[in-house]
Coordinates of N, CA, C and O in Angstrom, one line a residue:
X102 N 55.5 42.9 -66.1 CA 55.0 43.6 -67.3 C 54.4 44.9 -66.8 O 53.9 45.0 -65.7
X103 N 54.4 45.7 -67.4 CA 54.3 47.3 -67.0 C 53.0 47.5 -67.6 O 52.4 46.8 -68.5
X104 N 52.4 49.1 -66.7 CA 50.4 49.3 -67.5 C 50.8 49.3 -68.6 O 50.3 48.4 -69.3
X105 N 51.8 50.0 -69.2 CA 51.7 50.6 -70.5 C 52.0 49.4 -71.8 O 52.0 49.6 -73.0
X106 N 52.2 48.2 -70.9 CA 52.7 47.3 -72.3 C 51.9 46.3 -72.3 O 51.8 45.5 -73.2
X107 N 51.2 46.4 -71.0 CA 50.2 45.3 -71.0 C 48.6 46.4 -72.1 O 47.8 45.9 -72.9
X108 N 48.8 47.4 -71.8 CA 47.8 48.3 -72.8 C 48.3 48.1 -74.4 O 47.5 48.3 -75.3
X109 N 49.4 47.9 -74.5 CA 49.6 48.1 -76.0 C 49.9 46.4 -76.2 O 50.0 45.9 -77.4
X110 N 49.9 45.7 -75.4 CA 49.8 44.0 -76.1 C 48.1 43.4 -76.3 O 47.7 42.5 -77.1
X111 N 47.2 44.3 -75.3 CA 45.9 44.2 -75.8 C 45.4 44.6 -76.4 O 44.4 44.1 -76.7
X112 N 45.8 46.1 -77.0 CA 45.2 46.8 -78.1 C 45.7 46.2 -79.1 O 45.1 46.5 -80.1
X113 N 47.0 45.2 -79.2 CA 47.6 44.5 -80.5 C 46.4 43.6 -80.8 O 45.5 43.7 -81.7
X114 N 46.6 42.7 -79.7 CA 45.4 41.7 -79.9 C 44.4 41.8 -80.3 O 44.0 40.9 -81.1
X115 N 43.6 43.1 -79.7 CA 42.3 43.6 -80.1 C 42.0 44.1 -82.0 O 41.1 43.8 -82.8
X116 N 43.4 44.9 -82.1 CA 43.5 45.2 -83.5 C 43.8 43.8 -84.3 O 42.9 43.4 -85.0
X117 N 44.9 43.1 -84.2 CA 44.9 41.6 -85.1 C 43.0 41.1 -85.1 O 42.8 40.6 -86.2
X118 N 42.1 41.1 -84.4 CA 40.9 40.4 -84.1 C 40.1 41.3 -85.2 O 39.6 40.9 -86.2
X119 N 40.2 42.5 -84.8 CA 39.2 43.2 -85.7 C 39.6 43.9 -87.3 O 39.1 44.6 -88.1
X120 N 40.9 43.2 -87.1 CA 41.5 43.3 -88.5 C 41.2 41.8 -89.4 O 41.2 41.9 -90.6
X121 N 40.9 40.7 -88.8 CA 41.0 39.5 -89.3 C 39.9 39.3 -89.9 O 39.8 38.6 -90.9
X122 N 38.7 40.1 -89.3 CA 37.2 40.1 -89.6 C 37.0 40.1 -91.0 O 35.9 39.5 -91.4
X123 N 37.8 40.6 -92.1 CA 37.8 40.8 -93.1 C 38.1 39.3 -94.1 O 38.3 39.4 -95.4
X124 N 38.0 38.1 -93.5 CA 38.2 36.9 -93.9 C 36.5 36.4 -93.7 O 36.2 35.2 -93.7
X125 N 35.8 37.3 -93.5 CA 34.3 36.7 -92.7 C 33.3 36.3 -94.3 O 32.2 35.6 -94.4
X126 N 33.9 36.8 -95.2 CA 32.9 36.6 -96.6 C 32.4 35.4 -96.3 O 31.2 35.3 -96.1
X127 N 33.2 34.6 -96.3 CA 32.5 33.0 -96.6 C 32.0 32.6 -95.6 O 31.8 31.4 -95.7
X128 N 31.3 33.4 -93.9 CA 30.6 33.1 -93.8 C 29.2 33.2 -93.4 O 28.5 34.1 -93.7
X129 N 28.7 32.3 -92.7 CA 27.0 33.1 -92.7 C 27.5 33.9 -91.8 O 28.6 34.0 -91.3
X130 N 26.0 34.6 -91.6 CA 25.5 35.8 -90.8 C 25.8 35.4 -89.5 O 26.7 36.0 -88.8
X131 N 25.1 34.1 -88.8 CA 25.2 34.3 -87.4 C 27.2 34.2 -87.0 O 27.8 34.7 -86.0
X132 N 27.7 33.4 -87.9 CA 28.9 33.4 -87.4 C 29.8 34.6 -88.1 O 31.0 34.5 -87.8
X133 N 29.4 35.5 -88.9 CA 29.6 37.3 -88.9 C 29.4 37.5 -87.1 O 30.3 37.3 -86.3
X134 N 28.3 37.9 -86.7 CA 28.0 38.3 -85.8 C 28.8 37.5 -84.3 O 29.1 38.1 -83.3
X135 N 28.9 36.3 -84.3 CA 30.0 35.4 -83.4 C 31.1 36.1 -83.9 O 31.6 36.7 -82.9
X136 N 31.7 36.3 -84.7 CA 33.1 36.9 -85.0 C 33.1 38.2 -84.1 O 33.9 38.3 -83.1
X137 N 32.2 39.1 -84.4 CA 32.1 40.3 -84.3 C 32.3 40.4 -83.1 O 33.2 40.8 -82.4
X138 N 31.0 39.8 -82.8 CA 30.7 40.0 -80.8 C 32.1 39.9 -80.2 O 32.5 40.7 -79.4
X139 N 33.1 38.5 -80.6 CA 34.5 38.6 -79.8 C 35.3 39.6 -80.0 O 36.1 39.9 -79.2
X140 N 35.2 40.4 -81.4 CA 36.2 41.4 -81.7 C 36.4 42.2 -80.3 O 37.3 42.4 -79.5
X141 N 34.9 42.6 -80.4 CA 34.1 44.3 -80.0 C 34.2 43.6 -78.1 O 34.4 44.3 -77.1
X142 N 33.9 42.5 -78.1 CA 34.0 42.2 -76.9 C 35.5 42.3 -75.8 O 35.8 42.8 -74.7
X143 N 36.3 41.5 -76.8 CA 37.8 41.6 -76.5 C 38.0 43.2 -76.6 O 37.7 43.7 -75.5
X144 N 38.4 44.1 -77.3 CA 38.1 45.4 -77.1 C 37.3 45.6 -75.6 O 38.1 45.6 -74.6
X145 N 36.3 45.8 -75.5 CA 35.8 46.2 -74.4 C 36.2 45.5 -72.9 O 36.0 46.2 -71.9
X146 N 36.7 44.0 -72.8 CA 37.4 43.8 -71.9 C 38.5 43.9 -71.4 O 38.9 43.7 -70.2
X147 N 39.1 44.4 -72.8 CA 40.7 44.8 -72.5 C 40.6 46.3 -72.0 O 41.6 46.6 -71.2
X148 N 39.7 47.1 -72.1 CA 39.4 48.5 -71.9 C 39.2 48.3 -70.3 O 39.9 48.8 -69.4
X149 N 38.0 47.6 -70.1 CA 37.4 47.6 -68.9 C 38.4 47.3 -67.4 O 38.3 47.7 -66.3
X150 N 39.4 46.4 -68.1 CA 40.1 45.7 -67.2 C 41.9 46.5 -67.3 O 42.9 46.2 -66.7
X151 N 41.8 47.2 -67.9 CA 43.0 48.4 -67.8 C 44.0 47.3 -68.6 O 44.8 47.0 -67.8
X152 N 44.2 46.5 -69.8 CA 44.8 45.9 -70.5 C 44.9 44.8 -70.1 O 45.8 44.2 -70.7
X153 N 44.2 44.2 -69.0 CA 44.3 42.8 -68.6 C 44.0 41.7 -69.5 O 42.8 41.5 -69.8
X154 N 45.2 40.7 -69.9 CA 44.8 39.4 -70.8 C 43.6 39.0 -70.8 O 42.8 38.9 -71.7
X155 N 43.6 38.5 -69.1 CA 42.3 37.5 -68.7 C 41.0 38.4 -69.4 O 40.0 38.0 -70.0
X156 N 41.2 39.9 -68.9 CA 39.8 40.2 -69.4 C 39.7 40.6 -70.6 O 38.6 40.9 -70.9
X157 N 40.7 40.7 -71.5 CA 40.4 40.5 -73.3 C 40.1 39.0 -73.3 O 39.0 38.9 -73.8
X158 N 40.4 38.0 -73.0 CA 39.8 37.2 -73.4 C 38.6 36.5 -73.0 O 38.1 35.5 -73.5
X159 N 38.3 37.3 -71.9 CA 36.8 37.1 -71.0 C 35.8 37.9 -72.1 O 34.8 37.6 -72.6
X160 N 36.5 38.8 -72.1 CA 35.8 40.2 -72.8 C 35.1 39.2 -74.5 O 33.9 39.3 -74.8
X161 N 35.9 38.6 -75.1 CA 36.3 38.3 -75.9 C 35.0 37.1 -76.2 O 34.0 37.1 -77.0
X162 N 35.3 36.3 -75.2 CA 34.0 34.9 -74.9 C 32.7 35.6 -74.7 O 31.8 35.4 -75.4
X163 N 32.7 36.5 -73.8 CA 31.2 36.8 -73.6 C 31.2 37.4 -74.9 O 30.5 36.7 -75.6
X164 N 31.5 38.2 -75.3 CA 31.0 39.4 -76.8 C 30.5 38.0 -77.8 O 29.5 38.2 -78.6
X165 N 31.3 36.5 -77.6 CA 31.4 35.7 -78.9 C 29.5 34.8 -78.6 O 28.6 34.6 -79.4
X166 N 29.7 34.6 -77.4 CA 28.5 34.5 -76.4 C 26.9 35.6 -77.2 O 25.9 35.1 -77.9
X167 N 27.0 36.8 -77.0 CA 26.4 37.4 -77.3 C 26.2 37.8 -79.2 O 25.2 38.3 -79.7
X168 N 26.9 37.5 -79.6 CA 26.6 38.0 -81.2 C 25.9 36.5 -81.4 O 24.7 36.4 -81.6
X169 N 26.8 35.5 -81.2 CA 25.7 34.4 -81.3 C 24.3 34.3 -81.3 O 23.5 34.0 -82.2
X170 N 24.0 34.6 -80.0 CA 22.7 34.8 -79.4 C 22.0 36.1 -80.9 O 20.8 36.3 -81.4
X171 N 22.9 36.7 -81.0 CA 21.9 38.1 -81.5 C 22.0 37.7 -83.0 O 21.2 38.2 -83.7
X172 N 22.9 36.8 -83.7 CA 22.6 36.2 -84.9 C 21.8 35.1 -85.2 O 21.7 34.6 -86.3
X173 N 21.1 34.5 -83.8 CA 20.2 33.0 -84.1 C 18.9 34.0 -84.2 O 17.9 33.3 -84.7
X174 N 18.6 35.2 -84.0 CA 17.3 35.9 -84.1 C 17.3 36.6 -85.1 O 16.2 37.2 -85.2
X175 N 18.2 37.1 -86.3 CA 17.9 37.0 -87.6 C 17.3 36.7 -88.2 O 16.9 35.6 -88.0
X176 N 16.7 37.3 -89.5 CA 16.6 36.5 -90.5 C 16.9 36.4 -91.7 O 16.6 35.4 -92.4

């Protein structure tokens, strides 16, 4: 697989994730913010790692990792 398609199969990914967000009505807040964190996370690991799978979906777990955490301190 080539940079350039492995860059546009993660930016697909990244866009399907942060396009899906829009199904989040029904639920609470902390799991808005778990949604989110993987969007923005997958994004940033696919960036970080020059379109690498493993790191959209590293990217992906930790981000889901972290909104969690930052929606249990809500209120």
């Amino acid at each position: 697989m080539t940079f350039l398609s492995q860059k546009s199969l993660a930016l697909s990914a990244s866009t399907l994730v942060l396009l899906s967000l829009g199904a989040c009505s029904g639920m609470s807040g902390r799991q808005q913010d778990t949604a989110v964190g993987a969007g923005v996370g997958a994004v940033g690991g696919a960036i970080l790692t020059g379109g690498s799978g493993i790191g959209t979906v590293g990217g992906a777990a930790v981000g889901a990792v972290i909104g969690n955490e930052v929606g249990k301190n809500k209120r």
